[in-house]
PDB file of C-alpha atoms in Angstrom:
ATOM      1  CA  UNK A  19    -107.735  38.617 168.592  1.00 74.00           C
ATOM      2  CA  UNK A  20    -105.172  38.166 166.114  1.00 72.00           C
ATOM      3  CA  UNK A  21    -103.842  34.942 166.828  1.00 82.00           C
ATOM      4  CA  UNK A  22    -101.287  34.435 163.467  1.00 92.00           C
ATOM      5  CA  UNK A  23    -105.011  34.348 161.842  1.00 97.00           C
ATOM      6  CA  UNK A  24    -107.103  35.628 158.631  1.00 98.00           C
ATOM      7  CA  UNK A  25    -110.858  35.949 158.776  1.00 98.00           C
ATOM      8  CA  UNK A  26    -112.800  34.963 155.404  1.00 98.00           C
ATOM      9  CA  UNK A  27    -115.785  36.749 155.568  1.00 98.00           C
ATOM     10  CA  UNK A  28    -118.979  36.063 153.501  1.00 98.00           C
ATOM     11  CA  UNK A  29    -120.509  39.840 152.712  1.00 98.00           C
ATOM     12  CA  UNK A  30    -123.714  38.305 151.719  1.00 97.00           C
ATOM     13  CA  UNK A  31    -125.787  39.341 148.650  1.00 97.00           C
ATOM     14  CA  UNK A  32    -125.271  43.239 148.805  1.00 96.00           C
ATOM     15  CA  UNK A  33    -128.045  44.097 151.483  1.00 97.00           C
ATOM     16  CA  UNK A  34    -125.541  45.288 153.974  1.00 97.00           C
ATOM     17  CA  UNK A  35    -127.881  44.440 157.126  1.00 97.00           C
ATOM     18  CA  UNK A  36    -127.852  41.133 155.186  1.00 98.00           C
ATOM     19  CA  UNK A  37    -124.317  40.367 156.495  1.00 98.00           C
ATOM     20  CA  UNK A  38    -124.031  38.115 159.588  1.00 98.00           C
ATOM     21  CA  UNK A  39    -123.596  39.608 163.502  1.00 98.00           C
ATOM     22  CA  UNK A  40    -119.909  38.456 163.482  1.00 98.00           C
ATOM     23  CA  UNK A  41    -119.213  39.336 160.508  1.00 98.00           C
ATOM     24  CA  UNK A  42    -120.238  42.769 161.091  1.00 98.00           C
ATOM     25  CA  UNK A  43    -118.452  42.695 164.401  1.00 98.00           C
ATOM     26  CA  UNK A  44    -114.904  41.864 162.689  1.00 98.00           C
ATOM     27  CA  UNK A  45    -115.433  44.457 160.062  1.00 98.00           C
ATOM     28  CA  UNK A  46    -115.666  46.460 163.167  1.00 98.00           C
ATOM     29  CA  UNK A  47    -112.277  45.750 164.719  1.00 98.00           C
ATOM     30  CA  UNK A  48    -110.489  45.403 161.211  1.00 98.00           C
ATOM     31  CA  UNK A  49    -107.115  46.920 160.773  1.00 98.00           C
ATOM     32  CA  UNK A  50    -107.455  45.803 157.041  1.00 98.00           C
ATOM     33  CA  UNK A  51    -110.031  44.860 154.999  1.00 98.00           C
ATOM     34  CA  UNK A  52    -109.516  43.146 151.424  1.00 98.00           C
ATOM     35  CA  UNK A  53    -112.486  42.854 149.665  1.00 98.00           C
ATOM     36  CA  UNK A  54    -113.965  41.468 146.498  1.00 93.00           C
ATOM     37  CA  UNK A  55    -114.457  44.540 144.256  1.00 94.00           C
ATOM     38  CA  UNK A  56    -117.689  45.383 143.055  1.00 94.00           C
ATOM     39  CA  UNK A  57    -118.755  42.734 143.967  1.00 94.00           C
ATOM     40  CA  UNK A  58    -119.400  43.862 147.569  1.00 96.00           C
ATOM     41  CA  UNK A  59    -121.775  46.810 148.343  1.00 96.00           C
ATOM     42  CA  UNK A  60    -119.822  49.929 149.493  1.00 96.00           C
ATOM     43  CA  UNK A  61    -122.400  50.019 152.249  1.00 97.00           C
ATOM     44  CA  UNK A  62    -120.941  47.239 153.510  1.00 98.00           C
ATOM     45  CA  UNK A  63    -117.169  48.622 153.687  1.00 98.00           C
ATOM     46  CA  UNK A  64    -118.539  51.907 155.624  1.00 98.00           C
ATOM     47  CA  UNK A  65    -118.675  49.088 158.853  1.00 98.00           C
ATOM     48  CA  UNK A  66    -115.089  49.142 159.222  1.00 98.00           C
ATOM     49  CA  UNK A  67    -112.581  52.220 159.556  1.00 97.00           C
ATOM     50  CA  UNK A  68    -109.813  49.968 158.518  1.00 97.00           C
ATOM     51  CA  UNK A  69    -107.691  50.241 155.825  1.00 98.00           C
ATOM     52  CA  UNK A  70    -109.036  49.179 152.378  1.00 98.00           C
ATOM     53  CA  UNK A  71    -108.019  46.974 149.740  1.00 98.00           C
ATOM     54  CA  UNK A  72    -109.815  46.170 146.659  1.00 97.00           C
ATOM     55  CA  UNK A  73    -107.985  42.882 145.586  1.00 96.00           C
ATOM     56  CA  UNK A  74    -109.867  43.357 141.731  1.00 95.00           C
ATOM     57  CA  UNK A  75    -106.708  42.455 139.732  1.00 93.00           C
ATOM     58  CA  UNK A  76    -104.266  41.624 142.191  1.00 96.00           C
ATOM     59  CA  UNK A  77    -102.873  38.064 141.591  1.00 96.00           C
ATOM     60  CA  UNK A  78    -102.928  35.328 144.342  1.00 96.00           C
ATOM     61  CA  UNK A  79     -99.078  36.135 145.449  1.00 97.00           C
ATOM     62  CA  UNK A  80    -100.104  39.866 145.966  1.00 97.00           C
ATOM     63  CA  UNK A  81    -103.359  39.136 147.895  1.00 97.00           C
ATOM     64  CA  UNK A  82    -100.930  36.474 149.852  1.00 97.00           C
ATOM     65  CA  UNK A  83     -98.505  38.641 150.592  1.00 97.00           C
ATOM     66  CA  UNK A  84    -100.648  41.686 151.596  1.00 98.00           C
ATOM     67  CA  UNK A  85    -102.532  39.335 154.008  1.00 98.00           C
ATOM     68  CA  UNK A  86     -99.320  37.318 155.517  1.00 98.00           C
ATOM     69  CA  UNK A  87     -97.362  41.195 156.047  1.00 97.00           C
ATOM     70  CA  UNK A  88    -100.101  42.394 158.090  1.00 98.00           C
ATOM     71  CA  UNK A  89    -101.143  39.337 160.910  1.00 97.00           C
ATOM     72  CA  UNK A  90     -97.282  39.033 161.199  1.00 96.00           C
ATOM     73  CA  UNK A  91     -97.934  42.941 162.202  1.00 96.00           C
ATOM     74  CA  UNK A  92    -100.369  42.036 164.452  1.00 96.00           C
ATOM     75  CA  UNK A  93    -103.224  43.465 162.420  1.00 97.00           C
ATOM     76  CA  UNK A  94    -106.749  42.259 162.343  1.00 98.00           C
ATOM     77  CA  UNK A  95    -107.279  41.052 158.545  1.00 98.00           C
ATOM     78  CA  UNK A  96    -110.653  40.565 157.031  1.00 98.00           C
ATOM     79  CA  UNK A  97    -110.797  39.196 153.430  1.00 98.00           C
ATOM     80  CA  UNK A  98    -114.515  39.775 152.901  1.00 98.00           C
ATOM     81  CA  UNK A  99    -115.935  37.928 150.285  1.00 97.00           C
ATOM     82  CA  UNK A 100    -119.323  38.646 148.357  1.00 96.00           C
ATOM     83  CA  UNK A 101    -122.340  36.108 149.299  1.00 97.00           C
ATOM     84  CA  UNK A 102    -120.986  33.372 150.863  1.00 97.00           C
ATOM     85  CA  UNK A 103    -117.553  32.103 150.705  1.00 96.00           C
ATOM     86  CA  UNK A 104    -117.724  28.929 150.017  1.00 95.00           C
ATOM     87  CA  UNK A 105    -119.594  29.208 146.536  1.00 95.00           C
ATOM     88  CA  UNK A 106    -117.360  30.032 143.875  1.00 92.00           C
ATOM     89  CA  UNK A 107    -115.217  32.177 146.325  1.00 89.00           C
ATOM     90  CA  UNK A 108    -111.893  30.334 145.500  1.00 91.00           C
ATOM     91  CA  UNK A 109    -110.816  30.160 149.279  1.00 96.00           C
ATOM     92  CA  UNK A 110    -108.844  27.164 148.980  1.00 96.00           C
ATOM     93  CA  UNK A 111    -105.989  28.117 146.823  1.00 95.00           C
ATOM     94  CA  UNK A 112    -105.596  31.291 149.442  1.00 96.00           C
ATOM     95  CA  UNK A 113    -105.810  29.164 152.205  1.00 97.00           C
ATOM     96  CA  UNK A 114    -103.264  26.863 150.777  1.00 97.00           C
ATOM     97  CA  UNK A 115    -100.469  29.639 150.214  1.00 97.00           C
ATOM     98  CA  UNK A 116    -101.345  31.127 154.087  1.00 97.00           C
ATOM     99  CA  UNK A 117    -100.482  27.605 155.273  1.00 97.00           C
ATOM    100  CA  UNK A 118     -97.164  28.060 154.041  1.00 97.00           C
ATOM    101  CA  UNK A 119     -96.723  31.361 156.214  1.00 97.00           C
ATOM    102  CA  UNK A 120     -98.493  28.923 159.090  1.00 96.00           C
ATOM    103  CA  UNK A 121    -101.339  31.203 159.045  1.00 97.00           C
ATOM    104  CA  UNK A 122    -104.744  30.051 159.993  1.00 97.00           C
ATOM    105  CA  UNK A 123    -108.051  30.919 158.334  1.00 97.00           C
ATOM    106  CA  UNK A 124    -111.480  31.756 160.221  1.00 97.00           C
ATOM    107  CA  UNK A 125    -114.142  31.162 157.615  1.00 98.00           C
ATOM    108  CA  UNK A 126    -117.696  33.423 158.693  1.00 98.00           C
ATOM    109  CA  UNK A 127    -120.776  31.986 156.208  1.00 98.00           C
ATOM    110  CA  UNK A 128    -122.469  34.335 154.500  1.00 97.00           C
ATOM    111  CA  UNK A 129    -125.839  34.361 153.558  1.00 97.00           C
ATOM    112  CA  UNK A 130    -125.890  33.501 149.266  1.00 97.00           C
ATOM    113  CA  UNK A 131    -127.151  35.071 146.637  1.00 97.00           C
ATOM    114  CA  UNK A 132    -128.923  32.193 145.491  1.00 97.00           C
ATOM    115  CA  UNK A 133    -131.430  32.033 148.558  1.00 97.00           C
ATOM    116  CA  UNK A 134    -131.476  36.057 148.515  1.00 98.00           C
ATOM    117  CA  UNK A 135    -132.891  35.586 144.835  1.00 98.00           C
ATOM    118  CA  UNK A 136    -135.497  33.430 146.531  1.00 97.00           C
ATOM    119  CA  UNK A 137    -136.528  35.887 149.119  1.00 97.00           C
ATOM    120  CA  UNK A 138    -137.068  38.300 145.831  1.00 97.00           C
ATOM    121  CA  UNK A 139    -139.313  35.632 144.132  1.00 97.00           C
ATOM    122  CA  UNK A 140    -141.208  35.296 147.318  1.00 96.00           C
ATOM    123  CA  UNK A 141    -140.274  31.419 146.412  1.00 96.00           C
ATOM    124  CA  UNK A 142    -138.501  28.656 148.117  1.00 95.00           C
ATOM    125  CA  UNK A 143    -136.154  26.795 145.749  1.00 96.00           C
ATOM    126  CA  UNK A 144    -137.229  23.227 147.180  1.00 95.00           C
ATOM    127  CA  UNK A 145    -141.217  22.503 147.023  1.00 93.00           C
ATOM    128  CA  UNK A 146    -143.208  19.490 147.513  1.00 89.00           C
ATOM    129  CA  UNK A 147    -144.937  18.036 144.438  1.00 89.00           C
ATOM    130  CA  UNK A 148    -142.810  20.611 142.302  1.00 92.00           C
ATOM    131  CA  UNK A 149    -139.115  20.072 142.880  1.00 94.00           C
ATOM    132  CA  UNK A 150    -137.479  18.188 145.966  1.00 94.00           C
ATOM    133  CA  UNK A 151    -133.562  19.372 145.239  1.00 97.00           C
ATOM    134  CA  UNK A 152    -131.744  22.211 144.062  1.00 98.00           C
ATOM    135  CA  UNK A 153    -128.996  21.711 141.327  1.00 98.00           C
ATOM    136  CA  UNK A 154    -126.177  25.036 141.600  1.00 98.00           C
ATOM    137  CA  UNK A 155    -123.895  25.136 138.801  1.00 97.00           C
ATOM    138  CA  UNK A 156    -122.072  27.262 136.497  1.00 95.00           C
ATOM    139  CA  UNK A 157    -121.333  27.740 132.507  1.00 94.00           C
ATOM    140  CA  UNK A 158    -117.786  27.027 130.845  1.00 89.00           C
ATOM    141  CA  UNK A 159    -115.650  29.772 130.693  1.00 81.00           C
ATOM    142  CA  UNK A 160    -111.701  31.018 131.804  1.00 77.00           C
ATOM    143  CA  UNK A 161    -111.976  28.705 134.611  1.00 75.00           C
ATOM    144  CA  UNK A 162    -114.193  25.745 133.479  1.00 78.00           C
ATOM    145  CA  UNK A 163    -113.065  23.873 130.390  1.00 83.00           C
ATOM    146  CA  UNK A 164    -116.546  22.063 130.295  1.00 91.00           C
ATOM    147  CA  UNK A 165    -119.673  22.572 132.056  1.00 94.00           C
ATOM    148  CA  UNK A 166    -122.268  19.483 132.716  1.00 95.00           C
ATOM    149  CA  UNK A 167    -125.761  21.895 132.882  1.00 96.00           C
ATOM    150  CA  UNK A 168    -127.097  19.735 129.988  1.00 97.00           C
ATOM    151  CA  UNK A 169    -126.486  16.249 131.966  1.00 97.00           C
ATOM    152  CA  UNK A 170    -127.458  18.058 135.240  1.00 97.00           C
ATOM    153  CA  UNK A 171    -130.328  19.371 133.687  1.00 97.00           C
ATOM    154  CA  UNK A 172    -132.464  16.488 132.925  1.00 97.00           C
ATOM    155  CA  UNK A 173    -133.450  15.794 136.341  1.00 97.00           C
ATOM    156  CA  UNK A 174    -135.879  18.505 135.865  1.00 96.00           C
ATOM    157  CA  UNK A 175    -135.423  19.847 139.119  1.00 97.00           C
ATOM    158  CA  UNK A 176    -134.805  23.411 140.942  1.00 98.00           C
ATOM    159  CA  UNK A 177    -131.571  24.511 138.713  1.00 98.00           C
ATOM    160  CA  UNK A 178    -129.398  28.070 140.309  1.00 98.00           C
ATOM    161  CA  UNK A 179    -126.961  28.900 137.947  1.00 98.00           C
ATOM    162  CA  UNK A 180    -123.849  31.380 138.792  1.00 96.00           C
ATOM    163  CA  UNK A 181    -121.841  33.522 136.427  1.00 94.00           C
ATOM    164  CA  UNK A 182    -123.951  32.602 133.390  1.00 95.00           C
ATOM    165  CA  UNK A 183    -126.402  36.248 132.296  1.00 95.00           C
ATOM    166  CA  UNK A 184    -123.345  36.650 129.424  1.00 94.00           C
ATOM    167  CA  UNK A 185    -124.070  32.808 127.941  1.00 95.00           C
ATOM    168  CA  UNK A 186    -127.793  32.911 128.450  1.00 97.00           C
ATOM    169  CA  UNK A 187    -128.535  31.937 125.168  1.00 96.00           C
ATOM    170  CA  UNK A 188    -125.868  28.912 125.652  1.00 95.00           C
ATOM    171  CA  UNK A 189    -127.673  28.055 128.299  1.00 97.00           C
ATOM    172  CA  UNK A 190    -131.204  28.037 127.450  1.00 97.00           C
ATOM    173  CA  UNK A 191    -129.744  25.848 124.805  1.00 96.00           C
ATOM    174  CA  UNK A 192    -128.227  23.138 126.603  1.00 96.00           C
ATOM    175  CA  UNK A 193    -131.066  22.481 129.182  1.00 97.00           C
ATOM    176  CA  UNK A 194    -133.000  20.079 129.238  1.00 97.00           C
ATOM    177  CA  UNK A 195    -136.251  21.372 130.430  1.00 97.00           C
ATOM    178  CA  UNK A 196    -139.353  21.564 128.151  1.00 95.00           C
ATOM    179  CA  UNK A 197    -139.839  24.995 126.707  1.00 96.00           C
ATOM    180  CA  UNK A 198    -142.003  26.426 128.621  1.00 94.00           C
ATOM    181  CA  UNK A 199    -140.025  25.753 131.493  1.00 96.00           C
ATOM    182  CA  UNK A 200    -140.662  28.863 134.008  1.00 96.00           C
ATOM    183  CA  UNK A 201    -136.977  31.064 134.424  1.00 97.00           C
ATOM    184  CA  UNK A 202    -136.222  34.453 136.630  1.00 98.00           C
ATOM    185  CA  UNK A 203    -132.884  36.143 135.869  1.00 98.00           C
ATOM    186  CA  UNK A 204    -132.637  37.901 139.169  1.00 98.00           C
ATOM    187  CA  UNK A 205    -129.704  41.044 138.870  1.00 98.00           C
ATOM    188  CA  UNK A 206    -128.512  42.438 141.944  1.00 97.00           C
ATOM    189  CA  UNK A 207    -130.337  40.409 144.466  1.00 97.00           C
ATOM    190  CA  UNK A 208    -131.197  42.360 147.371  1.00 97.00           C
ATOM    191  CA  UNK A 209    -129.136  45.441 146.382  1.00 97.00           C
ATOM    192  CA  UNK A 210    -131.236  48.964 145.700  1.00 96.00           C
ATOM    193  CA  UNK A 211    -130.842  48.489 142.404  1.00 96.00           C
ATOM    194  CA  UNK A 212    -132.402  44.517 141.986  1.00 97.00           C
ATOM    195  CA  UNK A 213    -134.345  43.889 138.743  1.00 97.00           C
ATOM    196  CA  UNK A 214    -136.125  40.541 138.159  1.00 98.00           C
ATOM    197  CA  UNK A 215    -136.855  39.475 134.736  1.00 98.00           C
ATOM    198  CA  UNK A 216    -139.605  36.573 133.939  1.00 97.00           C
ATOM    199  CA  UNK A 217    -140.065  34.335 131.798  1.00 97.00           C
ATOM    200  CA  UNK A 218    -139.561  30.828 130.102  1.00 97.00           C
ATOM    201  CA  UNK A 219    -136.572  28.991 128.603  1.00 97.00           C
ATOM    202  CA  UNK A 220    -137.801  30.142 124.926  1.00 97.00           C
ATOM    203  CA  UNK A 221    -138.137  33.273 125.794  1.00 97.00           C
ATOM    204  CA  UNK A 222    -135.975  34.673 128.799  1.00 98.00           C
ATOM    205  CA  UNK A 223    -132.930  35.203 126.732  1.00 97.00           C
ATOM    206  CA  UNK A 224    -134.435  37.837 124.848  1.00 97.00           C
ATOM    207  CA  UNK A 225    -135.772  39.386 127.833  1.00 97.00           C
ATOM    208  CA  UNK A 226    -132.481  39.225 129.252  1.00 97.00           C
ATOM    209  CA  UNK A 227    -131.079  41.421 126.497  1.00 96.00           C
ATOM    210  CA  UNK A 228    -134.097  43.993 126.182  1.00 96.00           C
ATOM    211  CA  UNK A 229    -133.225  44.456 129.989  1.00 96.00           C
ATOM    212  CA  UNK A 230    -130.046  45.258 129.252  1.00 96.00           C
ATOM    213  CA  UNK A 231    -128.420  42.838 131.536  1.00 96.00           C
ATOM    214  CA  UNK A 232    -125.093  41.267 131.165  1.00 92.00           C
ATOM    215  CA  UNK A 233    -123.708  40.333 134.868  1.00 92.00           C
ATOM    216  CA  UNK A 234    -123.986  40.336 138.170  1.00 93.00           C
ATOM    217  CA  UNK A 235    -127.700  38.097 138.006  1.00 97.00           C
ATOM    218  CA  UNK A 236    -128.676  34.688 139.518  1.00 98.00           C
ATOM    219  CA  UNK A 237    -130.838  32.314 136.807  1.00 98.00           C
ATOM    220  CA  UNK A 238    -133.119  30.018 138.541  1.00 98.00           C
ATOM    221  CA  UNK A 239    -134.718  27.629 136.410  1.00 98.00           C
ATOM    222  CA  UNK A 240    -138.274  25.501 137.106  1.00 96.00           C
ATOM    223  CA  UNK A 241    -141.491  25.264 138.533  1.00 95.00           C
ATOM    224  CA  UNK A 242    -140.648  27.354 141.726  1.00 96.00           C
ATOM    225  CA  UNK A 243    -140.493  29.988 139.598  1.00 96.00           C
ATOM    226  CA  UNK A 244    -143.873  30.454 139.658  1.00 91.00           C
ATOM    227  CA  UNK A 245    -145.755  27.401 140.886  1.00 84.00           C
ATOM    228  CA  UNK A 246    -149.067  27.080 139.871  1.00 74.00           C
ATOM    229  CA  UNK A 247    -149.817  23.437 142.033  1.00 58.00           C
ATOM    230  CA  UNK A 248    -148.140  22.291 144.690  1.00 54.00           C
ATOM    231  CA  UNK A 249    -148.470  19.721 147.559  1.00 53.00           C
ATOM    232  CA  UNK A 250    -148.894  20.859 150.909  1.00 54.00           C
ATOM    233  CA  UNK A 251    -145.911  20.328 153.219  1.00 52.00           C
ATOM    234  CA  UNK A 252    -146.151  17.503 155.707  1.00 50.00           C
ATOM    235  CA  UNK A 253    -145.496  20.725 158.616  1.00 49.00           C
ATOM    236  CA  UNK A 254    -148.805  21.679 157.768  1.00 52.00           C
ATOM    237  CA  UNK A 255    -150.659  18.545 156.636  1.00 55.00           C
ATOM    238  CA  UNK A 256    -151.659  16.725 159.627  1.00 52.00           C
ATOM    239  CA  UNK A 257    -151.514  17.096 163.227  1.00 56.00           C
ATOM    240  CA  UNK A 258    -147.808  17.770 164.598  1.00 53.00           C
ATOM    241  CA  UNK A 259    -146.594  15.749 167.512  1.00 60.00           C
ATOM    242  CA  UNK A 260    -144.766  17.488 170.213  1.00 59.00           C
ATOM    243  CA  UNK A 261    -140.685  17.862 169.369  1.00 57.00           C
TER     244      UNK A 261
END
């Protein structure tokens, strides 16, 4: 099973049924599992008897070398990511350096936090006659010189925004939305612990703060939020032809 091959596993949101069948199977047969930090649900890690590895502060080389010393063992290596891999899970830059030991990567989707904080709102992010796309981004910080949520912003539609609860007020700033714009700050998603806070882009930032939340939370901004009018889908509007 092996193979000179690393599996990239997306963990999901934190609901550990919430992770996929194969997933869950490889966790299974793990020798090794290197996973995300808190940002995975301990639940999760009780899948696997393998060894584990919390790669929180190791540096690329470390998590490289770890990963290349143990398929050259013949081990079954899982890096297991939180939510899905391929948002904001910086999987190219490992896969680049395990290309250079000719090892091959297995990426497994996971399901993202971002549609989990839908399932919470009882919501779906795209809705006709309120908003027909959904904008991800993320704030400026250590790893983004410049952000574009202003520019990205004033098409007024769905908006999911990563890694931003500590610049909320920065945020809420820069958008473009009218005031009274609906917003859900959504901690935890799907985890035992999940809190969603309500409100509006006046007003969430405060709410934010009275909550005491500082990480870990999805913002969704616009009329999904809580839509008041909306058009019925086409599905449902008129007679259906077979498929």
């Amino acid at each position: 099973m092996n193979d000179n091959k690393v599996y990239f596993v997306g963990s999901g949101p934190g609901d550990a049924k919430l992770i996929t069948v194969k997933g869950k199977e490889l966790l299974e047969n793990a020798d090794t599992v290197i996973y995300a930090g808190s940002l995975v649900n301990p639940e999760i890690l009780d899948y696997s008897n393998g060894e584990m590895v919390d790669s929180y502060g190791m540096t690329l080389d470390e998590i490289t070398s770890k990963i290349v010393d143990d398929v050259k063992s013949d081990k079954i290596v899982v890096r297991l990511h939180s939510g899905d891999p391929s948002l904001y899970g910086s999987i190219l830059e490992q896969m680049d350096e395990l290309k250079k030991h000719d090892i091959d990567v297995e990426i497994i989707p996971g399901v993202s936090s971002v549609f989990a904080s839908a399932s919470s709102l009882k919501t779906q992010m795209t809705l006709n006659g309120v908003s027909d796309s959904l904008i991800i981004t993320r704030p400026a910080g250590k790893t983004l010189d410049e952000d574009k949520i202003n520019e990205l912003s004033k098409h007024h539609e769905t908006m999911a925004i990563f890694l931003g609860t500590q610049k909320i007020d920065q945020i809420m700033e820069k958008v473009d939305y009218p005031s009274d714009t609906p917003v859900a700050v959504i901690y935890h998603a799907s985890w035992d612990d999940e809190k969603v806070i309500k409100g509006t882009v006046s007003d969430i930032s405060q709410k934010v703060k009275d909550a005491g939340i500082k990480r870990s939370a999805m913002i969704i901004i616009g009329g999904v939020v809580d839509p008041i009018e909306f058009r019925r889908s086409y599905l449902y509007g008129v007679p259906q032809e077979p498929l």
